[in-house]
Amino acid sequence: MSIVVFGSINMDMIAQTPNLPQPGETVIGSNFMTLPGGKGANQAVATAKLGCSTYFVGRVGSDSFGKDLLRTLETFKINTGGIFIDPKISSGVAMISVEKSAENTIIVIPGANGNIDESDVNRLKLVLPKTSFLLLQLEIPLIAIETAAREAKKLGVTVMLDPAPAPDNFPNCLYPLIDIITPNRTEAEKLVKFPLNNDHSIKKAANVLLNQGVKNVIIKLGEKGAFYATQTDQCFVPSITVKAIDTVGAGDAFNGGIAAALDRGLSLKKALKWGTIAGALTTTKEGAQAALPDLATVQQFSEVGS
Ligand code: RIB
């Protein structure tokens, strides 16, 4: 397999509402859905839908959500051999609110994802030698992420980290293990500890991360696209214009798009285009995994203007 995702699997409980409630406010929503999600699982589905052989290492609980979540990953032809069904805890869930403007808020209850430990890293180690890309996010314990990244690095596997959700104290020792980091604006602000409110501060944040030892920094800028930087190169990458209705999973689609393009041997420039296209298209449909675009659609959009 060429792409391995080590990360979270959640059941998303999604409330649609005209406006997100303010603290202390009750609002009447318009719709409720229960759909498979989790940043790890979403990124795995994104790469699988883009035609990549994808393997997953993680945990679900031995509850009905766990069964549904596993079945969904299998439907997308993801190899679930690295997923442990934890008998001691429930599956991860995410309480998501999406307002009319397409913006969302998310509370994640990690459940089985939070129990990930060395035994899961040991299952990951079995497949790493046959892997080109390791996709990580931060919805599982940081210590497991660190060990996984270190093991991948030893084997020359490309490590792509989505620092979401960004912790208050990101361990500096992790930066040199990362080939590609992909924070969004708020996550980058948490990492560098200053606001990203203009082009200058975006570039400055990318430099801080590069100087910590990351090889490639990609700051996701939503509808504005992304900013890409290495020690020798940098550019803003525009997004495509779409009518967004739900931004859940757009960041995961972006990461899946980048990894899938690189895995297919495309240039980094093309990969950035795939990332922005996949992210934008995901906002045009409801939910996370069901909204992720397939290979033909991304290829079609990437040919326009190239
Ligand atoms: O990135 C979107 C995802 O974040 C949702 O699917 C939810 O499960 C949370 O992990």
XYZ file of C-alpha atoms and ligand atoms in Angstrom:
316
model
C 0.000 0.000 0.000
C 1.288 3.471 -0.729
C -0.585 5.664 1.775
C -1.046 4.851 5.442
C -3.239 6.972 7.691
C -2.684 6.738 11.455
C -5.466 8.692 13.087
C -8.983 9.147 14.368
C -12.310 7.646 13.360
C -15.453 9.405 14.633
C -19.185 9.282 14.195
C -20.251 12.849 13.362
C -23.515 14.122 14.915
C -24.288 17.087 12.724
C -26.812 19.822 13.535
C -27.632 22.311 10.794
C -28.744 25.696 12.016
C -29.385 29.172 10.573
C -26.831 30.624 13.050
C -24.307 29.091 15.438
C -25.490 29.739 19.030
C -23.648 32.299 21.173
C -22.571 31.116 24.677
C -25.744 30.718 26.750
C -28.039 30.937 23.697
C -30.476 28.268 22.442
C -31.238 28.184 18.735
C -33.707 26.050 16.775
C -31.841 24.038 14.149
C -33.109 22.907 10.773
C -31.738 19.355 10.346
C -29.781 16.566 12.070
C -27.561 13.888 10.508
C -25.342 11.075 11.813
C -22.467 10.518 9.368
C -19.012 8.850 9.469
C -16.109 11.248 10.075
C -12.923 11.787 12.042
C -9.958 13.623 10.548
C -7.990 10.413 10.058
C -10.847 8.506 8.462
C -11.789 11.483 6.269
C -8.230 11.771 4.938
C -8.152 8.032 4.242
C -11.442 8.219 2.332
C -10.111 11.268 0.450
C -7.020 9.399 -0.809
C -8.968 6.199 -1.531
C -11.555 8.146 -3.581
C -8.655 9.662 -5.501
C -7.512 6.169 -6.485
C -4.716 5.529 -3.939
C -4.147 2.250 -2.173
C -4.863 3.265 1.435
C -4.275 1.466 4.755
C -5.656 2.614 8.106
C -4.254 2.192 11.603
C -6.479 3.291 14.487
C -9.241 2.230 16.902
C -13.006 2.070 17.160
C -15.135 0.924 20.117
C -17.018 -2.397 20.149
C -20.333 -0.546 19.742
C -22.699 -0.122 16.822
C -20.967 3.109 15.742
C -17.680 1.178 15.570
C -19.244 -1.445 13.287
C -20.761 1.224 11.013
C -17.501 3.197 10.871
C -15.462 0.115 9.930
C -17.997 -0.900 7.288
C -17.894 2.570 5.749
C -14.102 2.533 5.419
C -14.346 -0.893 3.772
C -16.939 0.419 1.315
C -14.288 2.864 0.114
C -11.844 -0.061 -0.313
C -9.600 1.100 2.517
C -7.587 -1.711 4.117
C -8.841 -1.770 7.737
C -6.432 -4.517 8.885
C -4.705 -2.035 11.231
C -7.878 -1.038 13.117
C -8.293 -2.448 16.641
C -11.807 -2.868 18.048
C -11.357 -1.684 21.630
C -13.705 -3.593 23.984
C -13.185 -1.122 26.841
C -14.501 2.136 25.414
C -16.987 3.653 22.970
C -16.128 4.889 19.484
C -15.077 8.503 18.985
C -17.867 10.991 18.300
C -17.917 14.588 17.081
C -20.707 17.071 17.854
C -20.798 19.371 14.849
C -22.875 22.492 14.211
C -23.019 23.912 10.696
C -24.582 27.309 10.056
C -26.071 28.731 6.864
C -22.830 30.517 5.951
C -21.197 27.002 5.788
C -19.023 27.701 8.872
C -18.894 25.054 11.581
C -17.883 24.352 15.174
C -16.786 20.885 16.302
C -16.426 19.213 19.709
C -14.666 15.836 19.562
C -15.079 13.185 22.275
C -12.100 10.936 21.454
C -13.386 7.622 22.913
C -11.337 4.764 21.411
C -9.102 7.236 19.531
C -7.854 8.495 22.900
C -6.757 4.965 23.915
C -4.275 4.685 21.045
C -0.891 3.629 22.414
C 2.315 1.741 21.615
C 0.408 -1.392 20.570
C -1.176 0.589 17.727
C 2.224 2.003 16.746
C 3.481 -1.596 16.614
C 0.747 -2.464 14.081
C 1.751 0.632 12.115
C 5.400 -0.456 12.128
C 4.443 -3.661 10.315
C 3.202 -1.739 7.264
C 5.526 1.279 7.238
C 8.294 -0.468 5.252
C 5.833 -0.842 2.327
C 4.574 2.749 2.585
C 5.403 5.956 0.710
C 3.262 8.444 2.727
C 2.199 8.566 6.375
C -0.734 10.900 7.054
C -1.106 12.123 10.645
C -3.494 14.505 12.420
C -3.798 15.393 16.116
C -6.985 13.631 17.264
C -4.999 10.743 18.800
C -2.430 10.973 21.649
C 0.627 13.087 20.782
C 3.068 10.495 22.091
C 1.800 7.976 19.518
C 2.126 10.612 16.762
C 5.714 11.344 17.783
C 6.721 7.663 17.803
C 4.987 7.066 14.480
C 6.704 10.039 12.838
C 10.095 8.943 14.185
C 9.632 5.394 12.828
C 8.501 6.723 9.444
C 11.470 9.065 9.247
C 13.901 6.179 9.859
C 12.443 4.412 6.819
C 12.363 7.473 4.557
C 8.525 7.541 4.478
C 7.144 11.042 3.735
C 5.396 12.361 6.868
C 2.480 14.736 6.345
C 1.010 16.245 9.518
C -2.280 18.100 9.759
C -1.872 19.834 13.158
C -5.600 19.734 13.830
C -6.804 20.315 16.437
C -3.727 22.381 17.354
C -2.615 21.857 20.970
C -1.632 24.745 23.269
C 1.905 23.369 23.439
C 3.083 21.650 20.288
C 6.265 19.626 20.998
C 9.208 21.258 19.193
C 10.921 17.875 18.779
C 8.167 16.868 16.328
C 8.900 19.595 13.742
C 12.100 18.100 12.241
C 10.224 14.809 11.691
C 7.636 16.474 9.442
C 8.046 16.688 5.671
C 4.773 18.550 5.043
C 2.751 20.454 7.685
C -0.700 21.801 6.762
C -2.219 24.048 9.453
C -5.185 26.252 8.669
C -4.996 29.886 9.747
C -6.218 29.314 13.341
C -4.019 26.275 13.825
C -0.985 28.168 12.519
C -1.765 31.000 14.971
C -1.724 28.489 17.844
C 1.604 27.055 16.691
C 3.431 30.346 16.147
C 1.566 32.331 18.831
C 0.805 35.463 16.792
C -2.210 36.422 14.624
C -2.188 35.660 10.883
C -4.138 38.684 9.656
C -2.303 39.650 6.453
C 0.088 38.261 3.815
C 3.128 39.403 5.783
C 2.116 37.521 8.958
C 1.236 34.394 6.931
C 4.734 34.389 5.395
C 6.290 35.084 8.793
C 4.398 32.120 10.328
C 5.574 29.818 7.541
C 9.176 30.939 8.206
C 8.843 30.205 11.919
C 7.706 26.650 11.109
C 10.478 26.169 8.512
C 13.062 27.356 11.029
C 11.760 24.761 13.495
C 12.813 22.096 10.981
C 9.689 21.362 8.872
C 10.596 20.868 5.178
C 7.393 22.103 3.484
C 4.810 24.416 5.039
C 1.334 24.712 3.528
C -1.030 27.114 5.316
C -4.644 26.423 4.344
C -6.531 29.673 3.777
C -10.051 28.389 3.059
C -11.734 30.067 0.088
C -8.519 32.074 -0.503
C -6.563 28.874 -1.288
C -3.233 28.225 0.427
C 0.264 29.564 1.052
C 3.180 27.262 0.319
C 6.769 27.729 1.528
C 10.103 25.935 1.705
C 13.494 27.425 2.626
C 14.004 28.331 -1.055
C 10.553 28.816 -2.560
C 7.162 30.325 -1.649
C 3.847 31.196 -3.298
C 0.139 31.778 -2.737
C -2.075 29.186 -4.465
C -5.608 30.379 -5.348
C -8.650 28.151 -4.829
C -11.482 27.545 -7.295
C -14.731 29.456 -6.821
C -17.606 27.334 -5.505
C -20.863 27.856 -3.617
C -20.007 26.526 -0.157
C -22.772 25.017 1.963
C -20.795 22.991 4.541
C -17.062 23.302 5.313
C -16.813 20.098 7.410
C -14.023 17.882 6.068
C -12.657 20.483 3.631
C -9.274 20.539 5.382
C -9.124 16.732 5.271
C -9.989 16.776 1.573
C -7.153 19.257 1.008
C -4.622 16.939 2.697
C -5.982 13.909 0.839
C -5.703 15.794 -2.454
C -2.059 16.760 -1.840
C -1.051 13.239 -0.745
C -2.890 11.536 -3.619
C -1.318 13.807 -6.237
C 2.195 13.302 -4.841
C 1.593 9.557 -4.579
C 0.691 9.532 -8.283
C 4.035 11.209 -9.032
C 2.597 14.652 -9.850
C 4.616 17.805 -9.117
C 4.158 19.719 -5.900
C 2.606 22.585 -7.893
C -0.012 20.197 -9.279
C -0.493 18.646 -5.817
C -1.287 22.074 -4.352
C -3.890 22.500 -7.086
C -5.410 19.091 -6.277
C -5.512 20.043 -2.576
C -7.332 23.318 -3.157
C -9.752 21.716 -5.658
C -10.579 18.776 -3.364
C -11.036 21.130 -0.397
C -13.284 23.529 -2.308
C -15.459 20.797 -3.851
C -16.009 19.207 -0.421
C -17.676 22.418 0.789
C -20.354 22.117 -1.901
C -21.979 19.040 -0.303
C -23.178 18.086 3.169
C -21.054 16.060 5.607
C -17.419 15.022 5.399
C -16.808 11.687 3.661
C -19.846 11.737 1.399
C -18.780 15.172 0.154
C -15.217 14.190 -0.834
C -14.651 14.327 -4.610
C -13.557 11.377 -6.746
C -10.560 11.140 -9.071
C -12.380 11.986 -12.314
C -13.860 15.153 -10.821
C -10.555 16.441 -9.411
C -8.749 15.648 -12.670
C -11.411 17.490 -14.633
C -11.090 20.637 -12.480
C -7.272 20.473 -12.432
C -7.107 20.561 -16.230
C -8.919 23.901 -16.335
C -6.350 26.682 -16.662
C -3.292 24.405 -16.437
O -12.230 17.635 9.937
C -13.571 17.277 10.119
C -13.678 16.209 11.175
O -13.274 16.754 12.410
C -15.070 15.691 11.411
O -15.398 14.631 10.567
C -15.052 15.357 12.895
O -15.169 13.999 13.170
C -13.757 15.927 13.434
O -12.814 14.951 13.620
